[in-house]
Coordinates of C-alpha atoms and ligand atoms in Angstrom, one line a residue:
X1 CA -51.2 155.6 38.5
X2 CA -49.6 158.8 38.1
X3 CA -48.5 160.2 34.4
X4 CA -44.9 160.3 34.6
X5 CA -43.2 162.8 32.7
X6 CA -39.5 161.3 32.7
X7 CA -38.7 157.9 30.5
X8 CA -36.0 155.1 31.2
X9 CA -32.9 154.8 29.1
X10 CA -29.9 152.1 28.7
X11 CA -26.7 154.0 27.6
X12 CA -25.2 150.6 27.1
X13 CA -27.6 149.8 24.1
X14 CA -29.2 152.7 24.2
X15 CA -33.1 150.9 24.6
X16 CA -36.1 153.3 25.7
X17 CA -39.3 152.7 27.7
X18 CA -41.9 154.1 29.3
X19 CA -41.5 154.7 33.3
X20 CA -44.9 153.4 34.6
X21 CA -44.6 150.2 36.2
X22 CA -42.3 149.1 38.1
X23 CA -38.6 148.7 36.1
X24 CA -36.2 146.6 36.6
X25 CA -33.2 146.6 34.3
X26 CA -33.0 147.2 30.1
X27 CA -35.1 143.8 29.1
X28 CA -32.8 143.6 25.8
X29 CA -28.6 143.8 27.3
X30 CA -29.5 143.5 31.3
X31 CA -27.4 146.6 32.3
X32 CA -29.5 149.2 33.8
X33 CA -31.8 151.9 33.6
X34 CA -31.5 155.3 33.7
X35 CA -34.4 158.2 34.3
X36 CA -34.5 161.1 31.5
X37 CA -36.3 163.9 32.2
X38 CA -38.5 165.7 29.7
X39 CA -38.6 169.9 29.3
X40 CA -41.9 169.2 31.2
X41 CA -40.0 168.6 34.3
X42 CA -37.0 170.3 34.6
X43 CA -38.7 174.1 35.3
X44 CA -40.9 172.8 38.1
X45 CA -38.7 174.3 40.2
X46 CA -36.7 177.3 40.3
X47 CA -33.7 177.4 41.8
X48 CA -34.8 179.8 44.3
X49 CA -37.9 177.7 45.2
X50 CA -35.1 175.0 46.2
X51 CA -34.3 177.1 49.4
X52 CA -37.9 176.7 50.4
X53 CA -38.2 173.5 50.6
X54 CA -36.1 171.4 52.5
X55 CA -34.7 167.5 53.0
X56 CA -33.6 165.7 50.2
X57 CA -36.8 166.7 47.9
X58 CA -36.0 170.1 48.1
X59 CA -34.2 169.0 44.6
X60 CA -37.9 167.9 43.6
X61 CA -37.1 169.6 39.9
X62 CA -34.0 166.6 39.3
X63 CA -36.1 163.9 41.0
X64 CA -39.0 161.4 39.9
X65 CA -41.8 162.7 41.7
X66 CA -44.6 164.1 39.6
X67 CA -46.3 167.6 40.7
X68 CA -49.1 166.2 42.6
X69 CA -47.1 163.3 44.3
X70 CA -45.8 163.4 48.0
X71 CA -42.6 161.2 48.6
X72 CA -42.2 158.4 51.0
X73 CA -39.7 160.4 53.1
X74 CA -37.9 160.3 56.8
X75 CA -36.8 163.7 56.5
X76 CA -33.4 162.6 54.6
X77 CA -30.4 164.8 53.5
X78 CA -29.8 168.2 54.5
X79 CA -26.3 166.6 56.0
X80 CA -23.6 169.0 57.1
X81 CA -20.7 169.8 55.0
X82 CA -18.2 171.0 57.3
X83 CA -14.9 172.5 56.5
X84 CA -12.3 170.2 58.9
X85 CA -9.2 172.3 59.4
X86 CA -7.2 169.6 61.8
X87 CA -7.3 166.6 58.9
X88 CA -6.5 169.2 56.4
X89 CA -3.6 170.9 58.5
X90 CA -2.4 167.2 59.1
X91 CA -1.7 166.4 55.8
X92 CA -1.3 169.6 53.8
X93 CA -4.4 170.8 52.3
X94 CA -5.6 174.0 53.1
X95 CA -9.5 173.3 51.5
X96 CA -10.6 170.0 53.2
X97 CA -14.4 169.3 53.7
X98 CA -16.3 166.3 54.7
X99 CA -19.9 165.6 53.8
X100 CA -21.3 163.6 56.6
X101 CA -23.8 161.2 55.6
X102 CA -24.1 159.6 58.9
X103 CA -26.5 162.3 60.1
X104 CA -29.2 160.9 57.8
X105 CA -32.5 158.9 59.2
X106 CA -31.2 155.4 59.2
X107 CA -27.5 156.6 59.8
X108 CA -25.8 156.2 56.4
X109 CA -26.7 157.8 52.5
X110 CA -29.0 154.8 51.8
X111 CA -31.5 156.7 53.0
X112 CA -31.5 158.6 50.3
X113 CA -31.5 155.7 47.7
X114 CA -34.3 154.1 49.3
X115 CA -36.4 156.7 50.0
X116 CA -36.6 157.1 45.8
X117 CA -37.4 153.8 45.4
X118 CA -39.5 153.0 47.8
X119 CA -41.8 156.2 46.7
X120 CA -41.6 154.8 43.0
X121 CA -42.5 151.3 43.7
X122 CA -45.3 151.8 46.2
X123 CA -46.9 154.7 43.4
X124 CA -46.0 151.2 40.9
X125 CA -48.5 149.0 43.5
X126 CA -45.7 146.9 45.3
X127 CA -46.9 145.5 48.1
X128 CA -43.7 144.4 49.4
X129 CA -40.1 144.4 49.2
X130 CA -37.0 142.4 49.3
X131 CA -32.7 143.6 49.3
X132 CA -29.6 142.2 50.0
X133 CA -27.0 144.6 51.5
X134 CA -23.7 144.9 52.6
X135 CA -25.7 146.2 56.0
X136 CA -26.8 150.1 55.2
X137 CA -29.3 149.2 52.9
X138 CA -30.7 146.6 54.9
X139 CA -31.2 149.1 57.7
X140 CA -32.6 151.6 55.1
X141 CA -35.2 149.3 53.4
X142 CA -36.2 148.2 56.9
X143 CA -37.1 151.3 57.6
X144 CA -38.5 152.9 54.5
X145 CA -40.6 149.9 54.5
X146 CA -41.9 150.5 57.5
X147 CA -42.5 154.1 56.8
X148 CA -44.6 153.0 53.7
X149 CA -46.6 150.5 55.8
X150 CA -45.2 146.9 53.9
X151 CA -42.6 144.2 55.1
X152 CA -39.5 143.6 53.6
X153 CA -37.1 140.8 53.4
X154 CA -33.6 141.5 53.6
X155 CA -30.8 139.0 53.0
X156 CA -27.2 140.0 54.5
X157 CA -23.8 138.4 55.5
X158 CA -23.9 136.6 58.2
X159 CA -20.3 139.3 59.1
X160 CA -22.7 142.0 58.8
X161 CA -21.4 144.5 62.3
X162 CA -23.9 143.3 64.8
X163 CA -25.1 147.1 65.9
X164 CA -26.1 147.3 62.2
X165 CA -28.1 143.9 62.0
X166 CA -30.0 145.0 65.1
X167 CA -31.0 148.1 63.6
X168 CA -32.6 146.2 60.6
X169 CA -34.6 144.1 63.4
X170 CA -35.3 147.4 64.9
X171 CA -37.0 148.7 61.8
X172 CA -39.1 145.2 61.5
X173 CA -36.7 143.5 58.7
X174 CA -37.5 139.7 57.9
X175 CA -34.0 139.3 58.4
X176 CA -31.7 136.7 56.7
X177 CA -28.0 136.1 57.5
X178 CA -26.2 133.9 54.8
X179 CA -22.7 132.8 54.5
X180 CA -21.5 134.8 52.0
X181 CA -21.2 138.3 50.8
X182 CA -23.3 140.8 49.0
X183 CA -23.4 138.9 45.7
X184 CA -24.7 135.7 47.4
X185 CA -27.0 137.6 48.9
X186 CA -27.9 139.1 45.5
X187 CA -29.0 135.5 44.3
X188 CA -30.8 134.7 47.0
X189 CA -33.3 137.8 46.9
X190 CA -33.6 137.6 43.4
X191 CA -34.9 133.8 43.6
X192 CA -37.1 134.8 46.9
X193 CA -38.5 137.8 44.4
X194 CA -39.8 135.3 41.8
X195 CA -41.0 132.7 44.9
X196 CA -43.1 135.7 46.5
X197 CA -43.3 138.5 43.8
X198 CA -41.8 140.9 46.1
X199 CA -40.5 144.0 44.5
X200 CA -36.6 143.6 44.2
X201 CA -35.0 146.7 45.8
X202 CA -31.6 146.1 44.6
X203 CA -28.8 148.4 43.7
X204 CA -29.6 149.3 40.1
X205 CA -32.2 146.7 39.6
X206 CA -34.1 149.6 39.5
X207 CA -33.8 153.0 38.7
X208 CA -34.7 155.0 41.3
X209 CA -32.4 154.4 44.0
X210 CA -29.4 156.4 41.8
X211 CA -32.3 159.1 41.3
X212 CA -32.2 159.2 45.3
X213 CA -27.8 159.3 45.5
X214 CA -28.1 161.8 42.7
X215 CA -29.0 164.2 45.6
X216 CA -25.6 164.5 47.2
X217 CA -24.3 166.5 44.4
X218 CA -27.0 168.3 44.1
X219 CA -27.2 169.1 47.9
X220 CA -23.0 169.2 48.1
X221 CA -23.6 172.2 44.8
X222 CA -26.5 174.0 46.5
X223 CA -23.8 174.1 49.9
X224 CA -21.2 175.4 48.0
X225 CA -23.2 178.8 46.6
X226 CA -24.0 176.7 43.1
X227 CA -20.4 176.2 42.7
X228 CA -18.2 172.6 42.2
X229 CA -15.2 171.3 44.1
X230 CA -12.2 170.3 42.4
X231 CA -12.5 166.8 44.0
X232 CA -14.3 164.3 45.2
X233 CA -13.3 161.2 47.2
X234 CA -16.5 158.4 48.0
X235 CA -15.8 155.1 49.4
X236 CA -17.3 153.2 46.4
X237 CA -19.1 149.5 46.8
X238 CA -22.2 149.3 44.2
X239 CA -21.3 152.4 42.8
X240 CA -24.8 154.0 42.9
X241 CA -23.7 157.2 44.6
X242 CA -20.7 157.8 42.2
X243 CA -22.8 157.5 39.3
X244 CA -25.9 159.0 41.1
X245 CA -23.2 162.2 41.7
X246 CA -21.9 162.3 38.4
X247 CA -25.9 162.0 37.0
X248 CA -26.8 164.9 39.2
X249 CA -23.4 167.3 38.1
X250 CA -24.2 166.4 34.4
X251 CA -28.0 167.4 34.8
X252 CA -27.1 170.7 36.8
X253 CA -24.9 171.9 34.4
X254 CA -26.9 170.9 31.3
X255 CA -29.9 173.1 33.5
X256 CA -26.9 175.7 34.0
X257 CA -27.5 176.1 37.6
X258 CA -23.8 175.8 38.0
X259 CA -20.9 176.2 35.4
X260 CA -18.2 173.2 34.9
X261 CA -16.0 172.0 35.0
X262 CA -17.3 168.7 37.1
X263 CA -15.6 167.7 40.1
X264 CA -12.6 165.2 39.4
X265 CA -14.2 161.9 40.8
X266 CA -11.9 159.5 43.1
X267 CA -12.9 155.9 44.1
X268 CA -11.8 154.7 47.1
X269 CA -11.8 151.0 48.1
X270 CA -10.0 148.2 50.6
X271 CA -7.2 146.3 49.5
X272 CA -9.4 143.4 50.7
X273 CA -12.1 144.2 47.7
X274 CA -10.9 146.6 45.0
X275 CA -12.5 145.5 41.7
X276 CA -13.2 149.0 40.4
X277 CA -9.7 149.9 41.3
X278 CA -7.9 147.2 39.8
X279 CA -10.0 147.9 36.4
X280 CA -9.5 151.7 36.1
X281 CA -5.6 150.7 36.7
X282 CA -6.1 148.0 32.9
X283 CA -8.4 150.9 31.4
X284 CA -10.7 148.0 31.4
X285 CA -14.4 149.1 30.5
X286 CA -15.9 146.7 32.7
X287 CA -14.5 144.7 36.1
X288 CA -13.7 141.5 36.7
X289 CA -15.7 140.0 40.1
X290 CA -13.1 140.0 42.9
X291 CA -12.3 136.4 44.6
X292 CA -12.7 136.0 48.4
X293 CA -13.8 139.6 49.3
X294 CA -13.3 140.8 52.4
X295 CA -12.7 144.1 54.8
X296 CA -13.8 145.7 57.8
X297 CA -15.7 148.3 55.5
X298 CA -18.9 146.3 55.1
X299 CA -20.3 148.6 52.4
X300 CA -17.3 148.2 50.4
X301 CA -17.4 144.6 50.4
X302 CA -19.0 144.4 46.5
X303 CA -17.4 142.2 44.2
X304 CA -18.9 142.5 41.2
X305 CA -20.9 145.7 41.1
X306 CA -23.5 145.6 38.4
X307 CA -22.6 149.4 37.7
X308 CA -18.6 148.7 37.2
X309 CA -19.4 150.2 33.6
X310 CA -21.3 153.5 34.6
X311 CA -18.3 154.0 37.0
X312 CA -15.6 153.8 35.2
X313 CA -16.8 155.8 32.5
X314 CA -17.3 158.5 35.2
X315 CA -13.9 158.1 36.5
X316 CA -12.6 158.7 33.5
X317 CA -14.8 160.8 32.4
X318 CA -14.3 163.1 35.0
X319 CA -10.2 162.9 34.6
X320 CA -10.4 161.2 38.6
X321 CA -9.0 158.0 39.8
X322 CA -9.4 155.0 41.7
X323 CA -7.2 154.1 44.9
X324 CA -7.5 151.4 47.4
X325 CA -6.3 151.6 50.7
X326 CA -5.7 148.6 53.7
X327 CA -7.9 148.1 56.4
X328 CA -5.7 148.9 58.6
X329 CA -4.9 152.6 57.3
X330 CA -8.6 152.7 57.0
X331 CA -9.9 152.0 60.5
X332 CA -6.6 154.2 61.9
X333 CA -8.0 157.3 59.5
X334 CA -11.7 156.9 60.7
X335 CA -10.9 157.3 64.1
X336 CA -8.0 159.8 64.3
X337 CA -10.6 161.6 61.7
X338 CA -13.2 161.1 64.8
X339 CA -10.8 162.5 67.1
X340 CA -9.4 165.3 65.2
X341 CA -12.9 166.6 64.3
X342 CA -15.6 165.3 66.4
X343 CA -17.0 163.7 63.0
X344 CA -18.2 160.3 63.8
X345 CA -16.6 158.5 60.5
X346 CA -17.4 155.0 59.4
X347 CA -14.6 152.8 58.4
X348 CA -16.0 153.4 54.4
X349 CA -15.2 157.3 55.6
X350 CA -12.1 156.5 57.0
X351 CA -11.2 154.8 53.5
X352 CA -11.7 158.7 51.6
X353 CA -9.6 159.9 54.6
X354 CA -6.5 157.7 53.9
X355 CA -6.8 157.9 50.3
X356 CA -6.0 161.6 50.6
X357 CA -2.6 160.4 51.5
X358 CA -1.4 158.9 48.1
X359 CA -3.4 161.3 46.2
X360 CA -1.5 164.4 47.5
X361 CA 1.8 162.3 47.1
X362 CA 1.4 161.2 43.2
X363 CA 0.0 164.9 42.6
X364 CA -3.7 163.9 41.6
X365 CA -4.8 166.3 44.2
X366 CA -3.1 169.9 45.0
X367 CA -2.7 171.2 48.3
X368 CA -5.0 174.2 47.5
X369 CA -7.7 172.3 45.5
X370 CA -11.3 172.3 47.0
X371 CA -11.7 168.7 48.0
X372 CA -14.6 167.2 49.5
X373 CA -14.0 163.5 51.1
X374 CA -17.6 161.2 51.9
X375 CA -18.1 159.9 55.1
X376 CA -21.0 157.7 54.0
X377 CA -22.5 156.7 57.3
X378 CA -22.3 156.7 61.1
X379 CA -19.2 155.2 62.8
X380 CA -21.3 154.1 65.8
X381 CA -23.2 151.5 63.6
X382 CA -19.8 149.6 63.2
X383 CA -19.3 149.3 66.9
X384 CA -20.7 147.1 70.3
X385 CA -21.3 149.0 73.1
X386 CA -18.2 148.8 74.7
X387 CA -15.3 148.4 72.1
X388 CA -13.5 151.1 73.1
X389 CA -13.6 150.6 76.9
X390 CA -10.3 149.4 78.4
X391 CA -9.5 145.7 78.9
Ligands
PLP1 C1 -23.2 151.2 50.7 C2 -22.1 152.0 51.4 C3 -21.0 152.4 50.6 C4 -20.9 152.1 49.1 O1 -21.8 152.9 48.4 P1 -22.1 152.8 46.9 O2 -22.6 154.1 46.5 O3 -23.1 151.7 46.7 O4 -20.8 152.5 46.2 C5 -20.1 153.2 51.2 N1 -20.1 153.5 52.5 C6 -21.2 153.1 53.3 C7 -21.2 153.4 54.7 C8 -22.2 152.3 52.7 O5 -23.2 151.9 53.5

């Protein structure tokens, strides 16, 4: 096994261990881990060796990888950011720019996530894997499994957009569709983890995956010239890319590759399933599961995140926000977004889009504030070949 020179912490209770093995969550309180990096680490890289790398692992110096180590990699990030005039002359803001995630391997972020973890467990000695998902992840474990060689079980809603299931068969899943949602899904690869001792690939049952989502800030910094937006609008499920962003802006400033202030964070979620909004509006400091779930946005259909905490302490951290949005107003704003800009948003984009709308309007956002809206993954994976063909 490799010498790691990074260590696991819980900022809940604020337990230590060692990072060899493969970690699940903080064995004393249950909430989850988080990698520190030593002074060993951080200078592997200069910031000028960054541009001669490329992919997501160009940001080898932030990441847990260890000198000698190749990742398990598809060729992740490296996704455009792209300045989109039309939206931003639509609803007044004269420095609008969308990060689109749905150019990645397997069509949304989670390949980012999953090619972290994956890398980690197989250097751990997994020998296979198992994840429920919303439907990304499932599509992203299937094929980051199949990159390292070993099967994976994933557990999904049987709702799960059928061009997304089929792209998890695609990859090779061991595919199982449950009534249910995410959290069902959740109990049901945790007990098929203990049947079968596969590793448990869950978002932040281990800590790796927010190492891997930590790379859109650095990535989104590294487009800007080493320079921060004044906002940031994700479409937030589990939570592991608005922590994972507010990690990686914590760490780059701390390494003083770019100055603060940090980007004012906005979660954006469906009035069908808005936990993490309806807690930031109580100042709660953790959320309270939301009954009956359900939207059209499949990754944002997470009722009881297990990183409500981390999140809200970045949104208010950060001085940012939380705002849900129907589905309606959603799936309209993905696809006039489409249209307007030949982006290919997801309904979880379309989500950011519309939330730009009561943003502007309660003055959270200026018109001339750098703003920078997630589309998370590929609108094509959300529709059947012919939806959009007349009757
Ligand atoms: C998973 C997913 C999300 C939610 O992401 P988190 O970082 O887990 O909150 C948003 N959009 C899409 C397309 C997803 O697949």
């Amino acid at each position: 096994m490799t010498d790691t020179d990074w260590t696991l912490e819980c900022d809940a209770c604020g337990n230590t261990r060692h990072a060899a093995g493969l970690a699940t969550v903080c064995d004393r309180c249950g909430q989850p881990w988080l990698v520190r990096y030593g002074d060993r680490h951080r200078p592997l890289t200069e910031r000028a060796d960054v541009r001669r790398r490329h992919g997501m692992w160009r940001h080898r110096s932030f990441l847990p990888l260890a000198a000698d180590e190749e990742p398990i990699t598809l060729g992740e990030g490296d996704t455009p950011l792209l300045r989109t005039p039309r939206i931003g002359a639509r609803l007044g803001l004269s420095d609008l720019w969308v990060k689109d995630e749905g150019a990645n391997p397997t069509g949304s972020f989670k390949s980012r996530g999953l090619s972290a973890a994956v890398t980690r467990a197989v250097a751990a000695g997994a020998t296979s894997f198992v994840l429920p998902t919303a439907g990304n992840a499932g599509i992203a474990a299937s094929a980051y499994a199949a990159r390292a060689g070993l099967p994976v079980r994933v557990y999904a809603p049987r709702t799960t957009p059928r061009t997304i299931v089929s792209q998890m068969l695609a990859f090779g899943a061991d595919l199982v569709l449950l009534d249910g949602h995410i959290g069902d899904c959740g109990r049901a690869a945790r007990a098929w983890a203990t049947e079968s001792g596969a590793t448990d690939l869950s978002t932040l049952r281990e800590p790796y995956r927010i190492e891997g989502k930590k790379t859109l800030g650095l990535e989104l910094a590294m487009q800007l010239g080493w320079t921060l937006p004044d906002a940031i609008l994700y479409p937030t499920g589990g939570g592991t890319g608005l922590i994972g962003m507010w990690k990686a802006f914590a760490e780059l400033i701390a390494a003083e590759w770019v100055s603060g202030p940090a980007p004012r964070m906005y979660t954006v979620q469906s009035s069908g399933c808005a936990p993490m909004v309806r807690a930031f509006a109580l100042g709660a400091e953790r959320a309270e599961a939301w009954p009956e779930p359900w939207t059209v946005a499949s990754g944002l259909r997470v009722p009881a995140p297990l990183g409500d905490r981390l999140m809200l302490r970045a949104l208010r951290e950060s001085d940012g926000g939380a705002v849900a949005v129907d589905d309606r107003a959603l799936t309209e704003a993905a696809l006039r977004g489409t249209r307007d800009e030949g982006i290919d948003f997801a309904p979880e984009g379309g989500a950011a889009l519309a939330a730009l709308t009561p943003l502007l309007a309660s003055g959270a956002i200026a018109p001339d504030d750098r703003v920078v809206v997630f589309n998370t993954g590929a609108g094509w994976l959300y529709r059947d070949p012919g939806d959009l063909l007349p009757a």
